[in-house]
Structure formats: structure tokens, C-alpha cells
Coordinates of C-alpha atoms in Angstrom, one line a residue:
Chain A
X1 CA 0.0 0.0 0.0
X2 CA 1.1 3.7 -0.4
X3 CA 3.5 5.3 1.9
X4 CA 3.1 9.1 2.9
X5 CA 3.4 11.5 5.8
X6 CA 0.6 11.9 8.2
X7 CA -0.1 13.4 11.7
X8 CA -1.5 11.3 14.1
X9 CA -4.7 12.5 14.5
X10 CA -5.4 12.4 11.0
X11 CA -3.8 8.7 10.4
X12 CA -7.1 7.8 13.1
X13 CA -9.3 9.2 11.2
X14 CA -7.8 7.8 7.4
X15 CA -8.0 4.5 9.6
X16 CA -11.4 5.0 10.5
X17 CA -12.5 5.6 6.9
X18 CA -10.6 2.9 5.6
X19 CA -12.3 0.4 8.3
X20 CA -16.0 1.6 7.3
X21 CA -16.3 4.0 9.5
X22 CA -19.8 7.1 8.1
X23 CA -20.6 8.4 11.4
X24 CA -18.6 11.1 13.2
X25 CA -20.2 12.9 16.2
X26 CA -17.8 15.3 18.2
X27 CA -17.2 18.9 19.2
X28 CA -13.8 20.4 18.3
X29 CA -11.3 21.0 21.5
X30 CA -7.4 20.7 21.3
X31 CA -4.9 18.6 20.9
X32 CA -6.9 16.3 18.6
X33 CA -9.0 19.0 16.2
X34 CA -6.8 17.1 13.0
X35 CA -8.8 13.9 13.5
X36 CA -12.4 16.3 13.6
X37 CA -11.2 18.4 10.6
X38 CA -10.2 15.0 8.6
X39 CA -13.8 13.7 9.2
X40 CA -15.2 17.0 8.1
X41 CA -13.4 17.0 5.1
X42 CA -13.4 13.6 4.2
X43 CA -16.6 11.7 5.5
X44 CA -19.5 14.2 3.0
X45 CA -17.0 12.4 0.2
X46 CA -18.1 9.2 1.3
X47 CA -22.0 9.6 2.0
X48 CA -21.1 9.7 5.6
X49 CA -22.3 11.9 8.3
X50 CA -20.0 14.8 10.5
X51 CA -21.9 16.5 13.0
X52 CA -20.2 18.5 15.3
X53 CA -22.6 18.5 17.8
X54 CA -24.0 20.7 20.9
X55 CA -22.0 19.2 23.2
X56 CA -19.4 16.0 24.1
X57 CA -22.7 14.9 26.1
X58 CA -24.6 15.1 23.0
X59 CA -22.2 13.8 20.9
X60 CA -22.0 10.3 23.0
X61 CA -25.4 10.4 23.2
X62 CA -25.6 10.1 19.4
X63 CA -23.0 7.5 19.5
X64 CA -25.0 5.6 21.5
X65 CA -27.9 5.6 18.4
X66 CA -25.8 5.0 15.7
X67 CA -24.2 1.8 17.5
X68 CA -27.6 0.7 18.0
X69 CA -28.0 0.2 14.4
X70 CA -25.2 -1.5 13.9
X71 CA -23.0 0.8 11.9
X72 CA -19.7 1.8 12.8
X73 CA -19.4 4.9 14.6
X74 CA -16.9 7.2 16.3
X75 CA -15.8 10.3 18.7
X76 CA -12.8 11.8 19.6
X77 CA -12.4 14.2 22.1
X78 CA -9.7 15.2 25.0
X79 CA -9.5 15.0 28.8
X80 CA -12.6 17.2 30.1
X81 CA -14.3 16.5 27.0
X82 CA -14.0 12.1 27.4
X83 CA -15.3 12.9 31.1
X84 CA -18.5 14.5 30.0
X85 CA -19.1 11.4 27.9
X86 CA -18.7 9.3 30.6
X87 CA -22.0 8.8 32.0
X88 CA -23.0 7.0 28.2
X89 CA -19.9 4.8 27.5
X90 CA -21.1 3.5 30.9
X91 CA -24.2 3.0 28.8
X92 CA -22.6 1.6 25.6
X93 CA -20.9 -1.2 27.9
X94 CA -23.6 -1.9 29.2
X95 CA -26.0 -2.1 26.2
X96 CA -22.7 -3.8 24.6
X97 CA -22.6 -1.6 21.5
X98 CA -19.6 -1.2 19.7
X99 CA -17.9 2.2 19.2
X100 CA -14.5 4.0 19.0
X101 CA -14.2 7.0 21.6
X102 CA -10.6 8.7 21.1
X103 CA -9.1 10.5 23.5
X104 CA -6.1 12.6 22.9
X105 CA -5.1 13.3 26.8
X106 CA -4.6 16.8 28.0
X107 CA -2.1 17.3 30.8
X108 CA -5.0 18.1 33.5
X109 CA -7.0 17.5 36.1
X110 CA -9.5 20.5 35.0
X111 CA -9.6 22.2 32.1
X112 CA -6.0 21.4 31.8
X113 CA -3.5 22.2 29.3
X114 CA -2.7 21.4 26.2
X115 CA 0.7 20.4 26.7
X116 CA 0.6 16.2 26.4
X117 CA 0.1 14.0 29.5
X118 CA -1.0 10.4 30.5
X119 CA -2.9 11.1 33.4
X120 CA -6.7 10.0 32.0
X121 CA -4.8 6.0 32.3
X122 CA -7.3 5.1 35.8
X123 CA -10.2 6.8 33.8
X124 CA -9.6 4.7 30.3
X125 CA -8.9 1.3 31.7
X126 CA -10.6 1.5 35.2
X127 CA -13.9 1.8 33.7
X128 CA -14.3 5.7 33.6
X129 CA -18.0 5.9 34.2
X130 CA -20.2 4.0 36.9
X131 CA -20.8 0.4 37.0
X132 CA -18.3 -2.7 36.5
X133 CA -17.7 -2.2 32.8
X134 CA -14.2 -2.1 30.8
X135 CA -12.8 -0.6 27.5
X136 CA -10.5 -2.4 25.5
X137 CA -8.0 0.3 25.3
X138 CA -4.8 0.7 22.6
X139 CA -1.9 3.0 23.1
X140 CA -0.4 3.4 20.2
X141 CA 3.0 4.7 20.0
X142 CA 3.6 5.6 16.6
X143 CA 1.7 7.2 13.5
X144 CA 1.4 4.1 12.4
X145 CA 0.1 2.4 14.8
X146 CA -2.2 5.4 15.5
X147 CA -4.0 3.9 11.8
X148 CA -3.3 0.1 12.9
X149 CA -4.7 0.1 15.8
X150 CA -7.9 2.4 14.6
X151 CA -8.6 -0.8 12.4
X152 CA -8.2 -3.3 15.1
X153 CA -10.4 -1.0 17.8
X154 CA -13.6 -1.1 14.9
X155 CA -12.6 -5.5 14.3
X156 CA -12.7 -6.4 18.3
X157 CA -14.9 -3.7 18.9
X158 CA -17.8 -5.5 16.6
X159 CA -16.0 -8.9 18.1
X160 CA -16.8 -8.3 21.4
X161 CA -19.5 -6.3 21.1
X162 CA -18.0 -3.6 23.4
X163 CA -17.0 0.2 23.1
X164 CA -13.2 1.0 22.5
X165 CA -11.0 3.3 22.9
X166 CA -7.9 5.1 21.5
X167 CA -5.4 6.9 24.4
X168 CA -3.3 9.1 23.0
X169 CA -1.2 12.4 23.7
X170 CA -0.5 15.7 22.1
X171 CA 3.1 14.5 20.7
X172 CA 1.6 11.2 18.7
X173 CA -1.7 13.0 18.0
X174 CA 0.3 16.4 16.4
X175 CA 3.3 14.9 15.0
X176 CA 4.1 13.4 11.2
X177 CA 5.9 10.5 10.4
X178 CA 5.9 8.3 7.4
X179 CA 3.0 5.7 7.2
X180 CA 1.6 2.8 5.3
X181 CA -1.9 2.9 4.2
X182 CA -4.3 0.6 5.9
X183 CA -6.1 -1.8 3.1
X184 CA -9.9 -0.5 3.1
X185 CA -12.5 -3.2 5.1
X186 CA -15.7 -3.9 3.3
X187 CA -18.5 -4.6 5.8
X188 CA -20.6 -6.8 4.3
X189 CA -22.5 -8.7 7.3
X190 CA -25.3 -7.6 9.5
X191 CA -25.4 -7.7 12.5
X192 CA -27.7 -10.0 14.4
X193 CA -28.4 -7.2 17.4
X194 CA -29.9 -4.0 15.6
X195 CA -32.4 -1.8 17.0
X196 CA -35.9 -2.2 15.6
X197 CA -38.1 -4.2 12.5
X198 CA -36.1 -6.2 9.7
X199 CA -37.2 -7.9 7.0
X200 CA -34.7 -10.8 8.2
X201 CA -36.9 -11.1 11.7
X202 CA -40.3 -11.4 12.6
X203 CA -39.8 -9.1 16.2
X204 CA -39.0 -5.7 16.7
X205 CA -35.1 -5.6 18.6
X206 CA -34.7 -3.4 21.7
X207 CA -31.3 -2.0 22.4
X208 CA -31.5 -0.8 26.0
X209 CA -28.8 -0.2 28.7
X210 CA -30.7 -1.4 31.6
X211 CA -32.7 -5.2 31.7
X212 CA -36.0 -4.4 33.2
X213 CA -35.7 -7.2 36.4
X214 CA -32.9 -7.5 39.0
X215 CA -32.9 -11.2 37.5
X216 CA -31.6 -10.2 34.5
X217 CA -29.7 -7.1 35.3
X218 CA -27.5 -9.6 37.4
X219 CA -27.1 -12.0 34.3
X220 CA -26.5 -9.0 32.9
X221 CA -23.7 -8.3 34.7
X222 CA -22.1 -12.2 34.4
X223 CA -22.3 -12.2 30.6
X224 CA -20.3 -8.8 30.8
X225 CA -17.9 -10.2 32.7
X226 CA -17.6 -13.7 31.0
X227 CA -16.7 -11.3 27.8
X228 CA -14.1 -9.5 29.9
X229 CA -12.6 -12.6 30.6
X230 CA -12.5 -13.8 27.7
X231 CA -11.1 -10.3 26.2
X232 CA -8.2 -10.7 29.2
X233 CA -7.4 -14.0 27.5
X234 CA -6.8 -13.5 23.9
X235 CA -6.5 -9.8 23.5
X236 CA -3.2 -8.6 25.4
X237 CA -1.2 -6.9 23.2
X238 CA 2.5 -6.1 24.4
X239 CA 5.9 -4.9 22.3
X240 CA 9.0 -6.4 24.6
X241 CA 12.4 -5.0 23.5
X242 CA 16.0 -6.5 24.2
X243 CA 14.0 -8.3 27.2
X244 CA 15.7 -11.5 26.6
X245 CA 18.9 -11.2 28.9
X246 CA 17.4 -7.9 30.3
X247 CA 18.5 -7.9 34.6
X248 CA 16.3 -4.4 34.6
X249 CA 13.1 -3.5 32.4
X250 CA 11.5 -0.1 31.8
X251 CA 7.5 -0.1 31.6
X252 CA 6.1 2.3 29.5
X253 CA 3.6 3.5 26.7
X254 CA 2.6 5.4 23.6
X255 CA 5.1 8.7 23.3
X256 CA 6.9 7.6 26.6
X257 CA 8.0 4.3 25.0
X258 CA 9.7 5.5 22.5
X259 CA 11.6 7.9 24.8
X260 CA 12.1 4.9 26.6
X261 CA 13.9 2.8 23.4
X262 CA 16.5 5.5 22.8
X263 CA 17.4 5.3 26.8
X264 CA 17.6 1.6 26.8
X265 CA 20.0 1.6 23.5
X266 CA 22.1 3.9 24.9
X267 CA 22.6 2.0 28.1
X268 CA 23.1 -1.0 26.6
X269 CA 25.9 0.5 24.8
X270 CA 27.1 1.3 28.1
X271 CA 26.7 -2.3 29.0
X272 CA 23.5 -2.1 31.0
X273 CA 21.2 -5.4 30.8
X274 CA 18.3 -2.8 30.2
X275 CA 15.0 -3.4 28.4
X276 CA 11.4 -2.1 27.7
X277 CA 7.8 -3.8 27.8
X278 CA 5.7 -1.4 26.0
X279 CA 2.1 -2.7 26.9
X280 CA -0.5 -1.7 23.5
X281 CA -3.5 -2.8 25.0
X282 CA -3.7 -1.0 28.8
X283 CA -6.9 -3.2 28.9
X284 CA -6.4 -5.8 28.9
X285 CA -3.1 -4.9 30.5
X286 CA -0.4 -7.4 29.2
X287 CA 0.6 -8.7 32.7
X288 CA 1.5 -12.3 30.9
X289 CA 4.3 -10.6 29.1
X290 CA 5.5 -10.2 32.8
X291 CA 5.4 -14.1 33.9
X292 CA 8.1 -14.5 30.7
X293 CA 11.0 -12.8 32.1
X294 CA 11.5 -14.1 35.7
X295 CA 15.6 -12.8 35.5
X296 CA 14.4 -9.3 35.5
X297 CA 15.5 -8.1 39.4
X298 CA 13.1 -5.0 38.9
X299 CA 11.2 -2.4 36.8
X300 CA 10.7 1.3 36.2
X301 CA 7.6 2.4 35.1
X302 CA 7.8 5.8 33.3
X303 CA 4.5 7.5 32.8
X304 CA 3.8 11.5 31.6
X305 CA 1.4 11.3 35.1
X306 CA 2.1 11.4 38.7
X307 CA 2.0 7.0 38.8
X308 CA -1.1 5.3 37.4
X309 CA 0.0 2.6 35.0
X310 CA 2.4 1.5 37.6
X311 CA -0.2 -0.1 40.0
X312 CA -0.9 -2.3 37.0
X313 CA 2.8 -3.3 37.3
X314 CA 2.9 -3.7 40.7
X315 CA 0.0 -6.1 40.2
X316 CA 1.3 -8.0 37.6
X317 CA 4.9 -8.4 38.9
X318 CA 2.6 -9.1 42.6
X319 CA 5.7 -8.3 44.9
X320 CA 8.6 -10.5 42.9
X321 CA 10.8 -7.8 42.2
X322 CA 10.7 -3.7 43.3
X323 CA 8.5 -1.8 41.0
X324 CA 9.6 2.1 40.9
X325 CA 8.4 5.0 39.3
X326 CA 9.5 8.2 37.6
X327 CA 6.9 10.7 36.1
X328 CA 4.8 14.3 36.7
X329 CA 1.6 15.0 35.4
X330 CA 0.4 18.4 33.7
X331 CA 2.4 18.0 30.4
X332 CA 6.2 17.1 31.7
X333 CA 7.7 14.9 29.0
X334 CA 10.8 12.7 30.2
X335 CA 13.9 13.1 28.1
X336 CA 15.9 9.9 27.4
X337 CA 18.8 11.2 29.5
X338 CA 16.5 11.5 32.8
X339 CA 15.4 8.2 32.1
X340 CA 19.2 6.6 31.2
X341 CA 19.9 8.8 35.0
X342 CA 17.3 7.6 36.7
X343 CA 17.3 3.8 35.6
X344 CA 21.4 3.5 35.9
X345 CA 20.4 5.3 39.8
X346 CA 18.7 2.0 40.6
X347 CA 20.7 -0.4 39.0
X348 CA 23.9 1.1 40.6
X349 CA 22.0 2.4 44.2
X350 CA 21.6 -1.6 45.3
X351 CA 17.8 -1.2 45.0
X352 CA 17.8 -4.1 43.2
X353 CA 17.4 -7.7 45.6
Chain B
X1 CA 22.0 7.4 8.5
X2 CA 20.9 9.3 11.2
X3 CA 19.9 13.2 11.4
X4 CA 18.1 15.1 14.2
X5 CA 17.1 18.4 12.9
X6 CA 15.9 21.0 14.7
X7 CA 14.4 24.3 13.0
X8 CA 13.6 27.7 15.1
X9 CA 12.9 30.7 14.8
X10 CA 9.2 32.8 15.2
X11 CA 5.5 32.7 13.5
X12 CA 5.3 33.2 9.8
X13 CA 8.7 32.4 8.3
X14 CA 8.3 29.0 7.2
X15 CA 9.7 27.2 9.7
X16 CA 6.8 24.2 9.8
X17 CA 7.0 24.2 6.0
X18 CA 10.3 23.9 5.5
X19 CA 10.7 20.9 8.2
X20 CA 7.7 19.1 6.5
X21 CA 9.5 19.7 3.0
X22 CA 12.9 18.0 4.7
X23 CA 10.6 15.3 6.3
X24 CA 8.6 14.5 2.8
X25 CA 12.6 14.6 1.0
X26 CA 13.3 11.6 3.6
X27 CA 10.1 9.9 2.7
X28 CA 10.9 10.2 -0.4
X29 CA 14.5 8.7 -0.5
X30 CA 12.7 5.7 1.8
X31 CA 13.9 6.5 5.1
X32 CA 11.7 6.8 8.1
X33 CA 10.7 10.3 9.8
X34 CA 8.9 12.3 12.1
X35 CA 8.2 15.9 12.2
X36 CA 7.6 17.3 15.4
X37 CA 5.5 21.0 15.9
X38 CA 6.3 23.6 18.7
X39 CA 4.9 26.6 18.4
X40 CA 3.0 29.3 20.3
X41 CA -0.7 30.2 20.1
X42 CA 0.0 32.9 17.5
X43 CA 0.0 32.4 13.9
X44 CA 2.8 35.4 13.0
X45 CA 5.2 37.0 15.3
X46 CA 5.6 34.1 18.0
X47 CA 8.0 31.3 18.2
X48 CA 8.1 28.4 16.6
X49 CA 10.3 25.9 15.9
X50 CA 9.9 21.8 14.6
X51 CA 12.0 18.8 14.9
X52 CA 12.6 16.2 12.4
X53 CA 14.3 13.1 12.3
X54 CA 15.2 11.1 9.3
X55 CA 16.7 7.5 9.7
X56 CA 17.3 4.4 8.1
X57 CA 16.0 2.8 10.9
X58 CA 12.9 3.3 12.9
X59 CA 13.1 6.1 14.7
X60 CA 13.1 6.1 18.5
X61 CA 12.3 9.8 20.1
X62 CA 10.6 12.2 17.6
X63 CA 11.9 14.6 19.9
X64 CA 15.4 16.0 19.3
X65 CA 16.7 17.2 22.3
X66 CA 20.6 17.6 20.8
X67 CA 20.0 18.4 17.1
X68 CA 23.1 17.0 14.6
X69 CA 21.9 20.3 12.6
X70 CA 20.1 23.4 13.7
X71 CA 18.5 26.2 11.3
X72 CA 18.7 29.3 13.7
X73 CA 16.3 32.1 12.1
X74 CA 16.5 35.1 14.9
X75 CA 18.5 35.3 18.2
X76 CA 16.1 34.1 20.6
X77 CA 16.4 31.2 19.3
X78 CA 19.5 30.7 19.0
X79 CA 20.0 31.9 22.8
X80 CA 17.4 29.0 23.3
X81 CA 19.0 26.2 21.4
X82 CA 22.6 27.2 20.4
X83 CA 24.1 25.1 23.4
X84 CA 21.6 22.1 22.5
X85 CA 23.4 21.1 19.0
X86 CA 25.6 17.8 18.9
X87 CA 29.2 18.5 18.9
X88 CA 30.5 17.8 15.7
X89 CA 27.2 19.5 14.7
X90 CA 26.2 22.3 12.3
X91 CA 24.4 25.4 13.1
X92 CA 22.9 27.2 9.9
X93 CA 22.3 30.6 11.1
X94 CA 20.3 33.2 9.0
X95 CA 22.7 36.1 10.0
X96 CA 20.5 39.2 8.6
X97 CA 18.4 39.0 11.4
X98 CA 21.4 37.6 14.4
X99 CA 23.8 39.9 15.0
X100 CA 25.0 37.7 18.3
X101 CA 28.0 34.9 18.0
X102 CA 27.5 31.5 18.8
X103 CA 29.9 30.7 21.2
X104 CA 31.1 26.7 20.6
X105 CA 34.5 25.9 19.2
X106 CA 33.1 22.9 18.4
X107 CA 30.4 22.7 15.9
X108 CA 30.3 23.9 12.5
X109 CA 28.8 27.4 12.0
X110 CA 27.4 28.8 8.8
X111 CA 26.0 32.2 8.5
X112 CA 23.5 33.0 5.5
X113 CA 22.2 36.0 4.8
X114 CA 19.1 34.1 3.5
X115 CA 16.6 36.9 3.8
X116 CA 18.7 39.4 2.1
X117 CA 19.2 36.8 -1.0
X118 CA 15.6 36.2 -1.0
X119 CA 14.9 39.8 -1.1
X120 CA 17.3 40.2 -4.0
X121 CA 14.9 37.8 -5.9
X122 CA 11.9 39.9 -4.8
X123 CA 10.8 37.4 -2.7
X124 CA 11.0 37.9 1.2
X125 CA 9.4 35.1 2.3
X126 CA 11.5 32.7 0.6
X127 CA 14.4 32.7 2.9
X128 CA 13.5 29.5 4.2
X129 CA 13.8 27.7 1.2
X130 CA 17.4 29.7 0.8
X131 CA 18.5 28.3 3.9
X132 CA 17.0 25.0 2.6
X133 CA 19.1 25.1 -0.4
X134 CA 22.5 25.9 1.9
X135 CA 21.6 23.1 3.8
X136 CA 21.6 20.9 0.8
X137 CA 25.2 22.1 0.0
X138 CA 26.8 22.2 3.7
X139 CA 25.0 18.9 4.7
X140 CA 24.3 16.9 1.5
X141 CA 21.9 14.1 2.6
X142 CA 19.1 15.0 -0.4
X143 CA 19.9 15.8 -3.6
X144 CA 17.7 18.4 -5.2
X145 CA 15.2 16.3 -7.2
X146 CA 14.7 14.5 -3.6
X147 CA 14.0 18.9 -2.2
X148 CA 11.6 19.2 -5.6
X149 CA 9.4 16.3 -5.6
X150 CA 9.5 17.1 -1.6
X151 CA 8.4 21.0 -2.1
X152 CA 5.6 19.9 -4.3
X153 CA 3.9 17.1 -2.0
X154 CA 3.8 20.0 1.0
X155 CA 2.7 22.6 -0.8
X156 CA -1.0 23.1 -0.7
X157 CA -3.3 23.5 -3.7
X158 CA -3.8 27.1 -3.1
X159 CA -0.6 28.1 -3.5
X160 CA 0.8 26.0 -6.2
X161 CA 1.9 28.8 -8.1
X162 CA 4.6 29.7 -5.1
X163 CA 6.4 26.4 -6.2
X164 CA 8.7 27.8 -8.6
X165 CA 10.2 30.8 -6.1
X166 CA 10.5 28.5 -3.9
X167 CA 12.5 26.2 -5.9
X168 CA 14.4 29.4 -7.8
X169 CA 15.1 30.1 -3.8
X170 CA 16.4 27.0 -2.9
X171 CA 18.5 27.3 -5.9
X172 CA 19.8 30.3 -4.5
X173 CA 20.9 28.8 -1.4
X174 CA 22.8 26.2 -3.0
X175 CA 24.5 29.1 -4.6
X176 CA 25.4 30.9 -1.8
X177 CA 26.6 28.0 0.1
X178 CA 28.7 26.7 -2.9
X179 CA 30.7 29.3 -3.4
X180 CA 31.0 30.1 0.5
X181 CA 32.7 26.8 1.0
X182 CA 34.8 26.8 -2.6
X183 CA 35.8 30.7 -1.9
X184 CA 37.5 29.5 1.1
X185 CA 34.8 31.7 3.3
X186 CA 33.6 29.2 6.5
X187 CA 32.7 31.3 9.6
X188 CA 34.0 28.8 12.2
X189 CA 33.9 30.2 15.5
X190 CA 36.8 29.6 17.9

């Protein structure tokens, strides 16, 4: 496929053409206004519908009706603007409607600004909105995954019957780097679920977010978390690099992980046994990747927040080995060198059992 | 192959364009890139500067924190970022608007008057794509066809017709730089 030069932001939305994506519902806000423009433009050229609408309320709301029918549908927004939509991708879990919500993260809490951060990690793969619900969540860490991962969130997204989203930042959403073209997916089956009459069915479907007994608001609630399980099972998605003979192993994702790559080169050309897992999906977090390495005598988690992705760590690694962390929240970006200082402080401090 | 670039200077004279145009040349000669935006909230007058990094292999950090070469395009900037470059580096400095020194014995250091040629050819705005066209002498990683096929991908439909300054301006640059290295003139510092 063809090769060119995209930003971030707009590779998601390419992707989300490309993977039969005609309904776009958002309301502009920085740093992801690329991906909105790139729907505006593009979606009128392919009898799709942009609406920017009232609202990021609003917007999910309409979201939540265009899943019901089956189609594939999408919003992108950043910090404040993903937490107004919580309240309905509580809603889309629980009606289990696909849909891809984007969220290119401000460095907050509040308004924020727009300088890049990680800090909306608890609110993507904790749930985010009430109830015992999960995203499946991608982080990508390149332009190009920024498209490949757009065409995966729509595939398990109808799989699983489950929203999805995209966590980015400011640096993958704004920068360009050279990218390959996703191939185009036809969508040529129906799905079984839709709201309403068919010609294919003799009953008229409900989609609704709440069963109307306790009974079945309980089964409910075991059939969601059946599919969790079963997500947890065959959808961990992890990047290990020089982990093989690695005695010390940086955590990390998206932008941070890359950051991450030029520290551990450089220290192993200084002879450190250093290496990255860079986890893709934070749910389900890749804690098997962990089991595979049991000569690694600890980890630094590096996150562009004040330590959220490191209690994932900690849980996966359950008290084996020391888990540390080095980060700030409201748009601090860690050069490699702090990294390279703060990793060889470890290894050389006898933190290490 | 391996170069960090980073470009500076404020608002309004090409400094996104002209990093795009150097990441679309490395596209184009199949090595990977990024292109990296910094710039403040106004759209003339404030500062802006972009990093790109062109690489035969993938590229780790988009963001270049010492640059291998630096186009400097006023004197904040190059208060901000002159101590930042690699040594062994080059700095490209366009000298009609710094009147400061750099102060490193060892990096390169080239001063263009790139506004004042691009005046010359009755286009001001082109000194970007003069102190393009230096670069492509001091620091030969493109070759021009690799700079023309580049300046025509970034350029957008409405201003197609600017194409051929800004190739006559690159030109220009090229020039300039030639004969500054064959007549024996290198401003080195130090």
C-alpha cells in the first residue's frame, strides 16, 4: 500500500474511513482537532455523516444511536471532554454496543492544558463511568500504529461487542511521520443485534442499557464479565524490547515508550542489561508478558502522570521484584537522558534484591 | 544514517514548512521520519520551531533534544537552542536577522544571509527555502530532485503557483553555500 506522511490524529481518522467507519459525532477541542477536521473533510466524500454537535454529552449520546443500528461509529475528544461522555460509555458497555471513543489526553486535572500528559490512564482502563464495565483500550506509540490500531479498535470492537477506545497524547496526536496505508475493510454482514423491524426477523429488537428485572440485570452483569474474561485472555497486546537477557526493564507507553527505546539503546551501549515492555492494549493490560521474564530483578515504570499505570505493574509483577516509578503529570515529557539517570540510579543504588 | 534536525525561529517564516518539506525529502528517499510542531498560540510574530528526524531505521524519540543540525532564524532562538546542538554538529544561522555569536569551538557554524538573497529575488518570504538550499550544499543528505518532488507534496493546492520561487530560492541557497565553502569563506567560531 502507499506510503506518505501523516499526523497522528489524522492517520485515526484515514483509519477510521478505511475500516468503514460514516458516522462522526464530536465537538472540536485541542490537541486532537486534525482527526475532527479529517472527518469533516473527508466523511461528506463518502455519503457519511460529520456532525459536530452541541456538546461531548450530546455527541455520545448520538454514538450511542448509531451503534444501535449496527453501523460503525466514532468520537474523539480530549481530557474534560471524554469525562462529560462518561455517564454514556457506561451505557454503551452496558447495552454492549460497539464504538470507538478517542481521547487525545490533556495534561489536566480541569480544564488542563494542552501540553501532552497520560494522566486519563485510571479513567480509560478503570472503567471511567459508573458500573463494572471495561474498555478495550490501545496505546499506540507511533503514526502508524495510531492507523493500525484504529482498524483493530472497529474488528474487536464488533467482536466483542464492546466500546473501544484510543489513548493518546499531544506528541503522537500532532506529530508526522511516514506511514503505510491501511487496506480499506468492506463490511458486508449484519449484525444479528440491531435496534428495531427487519425484514430478516419477525420481532421488533430493543437495544437498552438497563434489563428491566434484578434477575436479568445480574445476568447482565455475568455475561459482561464472562466477555471481559475472555477479552483478558486473547486480547493482550505487548511490544518487549532486548527483554531477553534484560537484569532491569523499563514499563512504559505510547510517546513515553519511545523515549524509553533511545534510553535503553544507549545504556546498553554502556553495558546495562536494560529493556522495555511497552504494553499496546492498557486493557487488557499485558501482565503475561511479565510471567516471561523471571531474570528481570526490577522495573521502572515511566509514565507522563504522577504514577497510574504503575499499579498495574505492581499487580502483575505481585511483589517479585521492586517496581519504581519516575513521572509528573500536567504535560512534563521525560527526556531519554533522565530516564538513562534515573534507571542506571537504581541499578547502581543496590535497589535491586 | 541518522539526522536530528531542529528548525527555530518565530510565527510566519516558514519554519513548519520547510521541516515538513525536509521530512517529505526523507520519505521520499525511503527512510523513516517524524516531524515534530512547537509553536505558540499565534500564527505570526511568535515562536516556533519543529523537529525532524530522518533515519534508516525506525526512529526512536521524535523529539530531538541535541540536534546534529540546527537552522537558527533570529537570536532568541539561538539563545534558546545554540548550546543544545551535537558537537561535531552544524548550526545554519540566518545572519540578517542575528547579530549575536555562537559561542562553541566545536560545531560547525554557517552564516547565511538568507533573507537578504531572497529579497534580492523579490521574494521575502523565501528565505526559508534559501536556507534550505545551503543546507543541501553544507550537509548533502538530499539531492535536489529528492527537495523538488519534496516542495511539491507539502505545498497546498492554493498556493501552487509559489512552487517555482521556492524552488528558484532553494536554488539560491545552493549558490550561496557553494561558493561560500569553494571561496574558502567558513565562519567557524573559535
Amino acid at each position: 500500500m502507499e506510503k506518505t506522511m501523516m499526523k497522528g490524529n489524522e492517520a485515526i481518522g484515514e483509519a477510521a474511513l478505511r475500516a468503514g467507519c460514516r458516522y462522526y459525532f464530536g465537538y472540536p477541542i485541542t490537541p486532537q482537532n486534525e482527526l475532527l477536521e479529517h472527518m469533516a473533510n473527508n466523511l461528506p466524500k463518502h455519503d457519511g455523516v460529520f456532525l459536530q454537535s452541541e456538546s461531548e454529552l450530546a455527541g455520545a449520546s448520538m454514538l450511542y444511536g448509531v451503534a444501535a443500528t449496527g453501523k460503525r461509529v466514532m468520537t474523539s475528544s480530549s481530557s474534560p471532554g471524554i469525562s462529560l461522555m462518561q455517564e454514556t460509555i457506561s451505557y454503551l458497555a452496558s447495552a454492549e454496543l460497539p464504538a470507538l471513543i478517542v481521547n487525545i489526553t490533556r495534561g489536566g486535572p480541569g480544564l488542563g492544558r494542552i501540553t501532552p500528559a497520560q494522566s486519563d490512564y485510571f479513567q480509560a482502563v478503570k472503567g471511567g463511568g459508573h458500573g463494572d464495565y471495561n474498555l478495550i483500550v490501545f496505546a499506540p506509540a507511533s503514526v502508524q500504529e495510531m492507523m493500525d490500531l484504529t482498524m483493530l479498535a472497529f474488528e474487536l470492537g464488533d467482536k466483542y461487542r464492546t466500546p473501544t477506545m484510543i489513548l493518546g497524547d499531544g506528541i503522537i496526536g500532532q506529530m508526522m511521520e511516514s506511514v503505510t496505508l491501511a487496506e480499506p475493510v468492506e463490511i458486508k454482514q449484519k449484525k444479528p443485534w440491531t435496534v428495531g423491524r427487519r425484514k430478516d426477523r419477525d420481532y421488533r429488537n430493543l437495544v437498552i442499557s438497563a434489563p428491566f428485572t434484578n434477575e436479568e440485570m445480574v445476568e447482565l452483569n455475568v455475561r459482561l464479565q464472562e466477555k471481559y474474561r475472555e477479552i483478558e485472555a486473547n486480547e493482550q497486546r505487548v511490544e518487549c524490547y532486548r527483554m531477553d537477557d534484560a537484569e532491569f526493564a523499563i514499563v512504559a507507553f505510547g510517546i513515553v515508550s519511545r523515549l524509553s527505546l533511545a534510553a535503553v539503546d544507549s545504556m546498553r551501549n554502556k553495558g546495562y542489561r536494560v529493556g522495555l515492555i511497552r504494553p499496546i492494549t492498557l486493557w487488557p493490560f499485558p501482565e503475561k508478558a511479565f510471567a516471561s521474564y523471571p531474570q528481570v530483578k526490577g522495573y521502572l515504570t515511566v509514565e507522563m502522570n504522577e504514577g497510574q499505570m504503575v499499579e498495574d505493574v505492581r499487580l502483575a509483577v505481585n511483589g517479585a521484584v521492586p517496581v519504581h516509578f519516575y513521572g509528573r503529570g500536567g504535560g512534563f515529557t521525560p527526556a531519554p537522558k533522565q530516564i538513562e539517570e534515573k534507571v542506571a540510579g537504581i541499578m547502581e543504588g543496590g535497589d535491586l534484591a | 544514517m541518522l539526522r536530528e534536525y531542529n528548525i527555530a525561529g518565530f510565527g510566519g517564516q516558514g519554519i513548519l514548512y520547510l521541516g515538513q518539506v525536509l521530512a517529505y525529502a526523507g520519505l521520499l528517499s525511503g527512510k523513516q521520519t517524524t516531524w515534530i510542531p512547537s509553536y505558540g498560540p499565534e500564527m505570526r510574530g511568535g515562536t516556533a520551531n519543529c523537529m525532524v528526524v530522518i533515519s534508516d531505521d525506525k526512529v526512536r524519540s521524535p523529539l530531538v533534544y541535541n540536534p546534529n543540525v540546527a537552522l537558527i532564524f533570529n537570536k532568541p532562538s539561538l539563545e534558546k537552542f545554540g548550546a543544545d546542538i551535537m558537537p561535531n554538529g552544524k548550526a545554519l544561522l540566518l545572519s540578517d536577522l542575528i547579530d549575536g555569536e555562537l559561542d562553541r569551538d566545536d560545531i560547525e557554524i554557517f552564516k547565511i544571509p538568507a533573507k537578504t538573497i531572497a529579497e534580492e529575488m523579490g521574494s521575502a518570504m523565501s528565505a526559508n527555502m534559501v536556507m534550505l538550499g545551503a543546507l543541501l550544499t553544507i550537509d548533502p543528505v538530499f539531492d535536489y530532485s529528492q527537495i523538488e518532488a519534496a516542495v511539491k507534496k507539502v505545498t497546498p493546492s492554493h498556493r501552487q503557483h509559489l512552487i517555482e520561487i521556492n524552488l528558484n530560492a532553494v536554488k539560491k541557497g545552493i549558490e550561496y553555500a557553494e561558493q561560500m565553502i569553494n571561496g574558502g569563506y567558513k565562519e567557524q567560531e573559535g
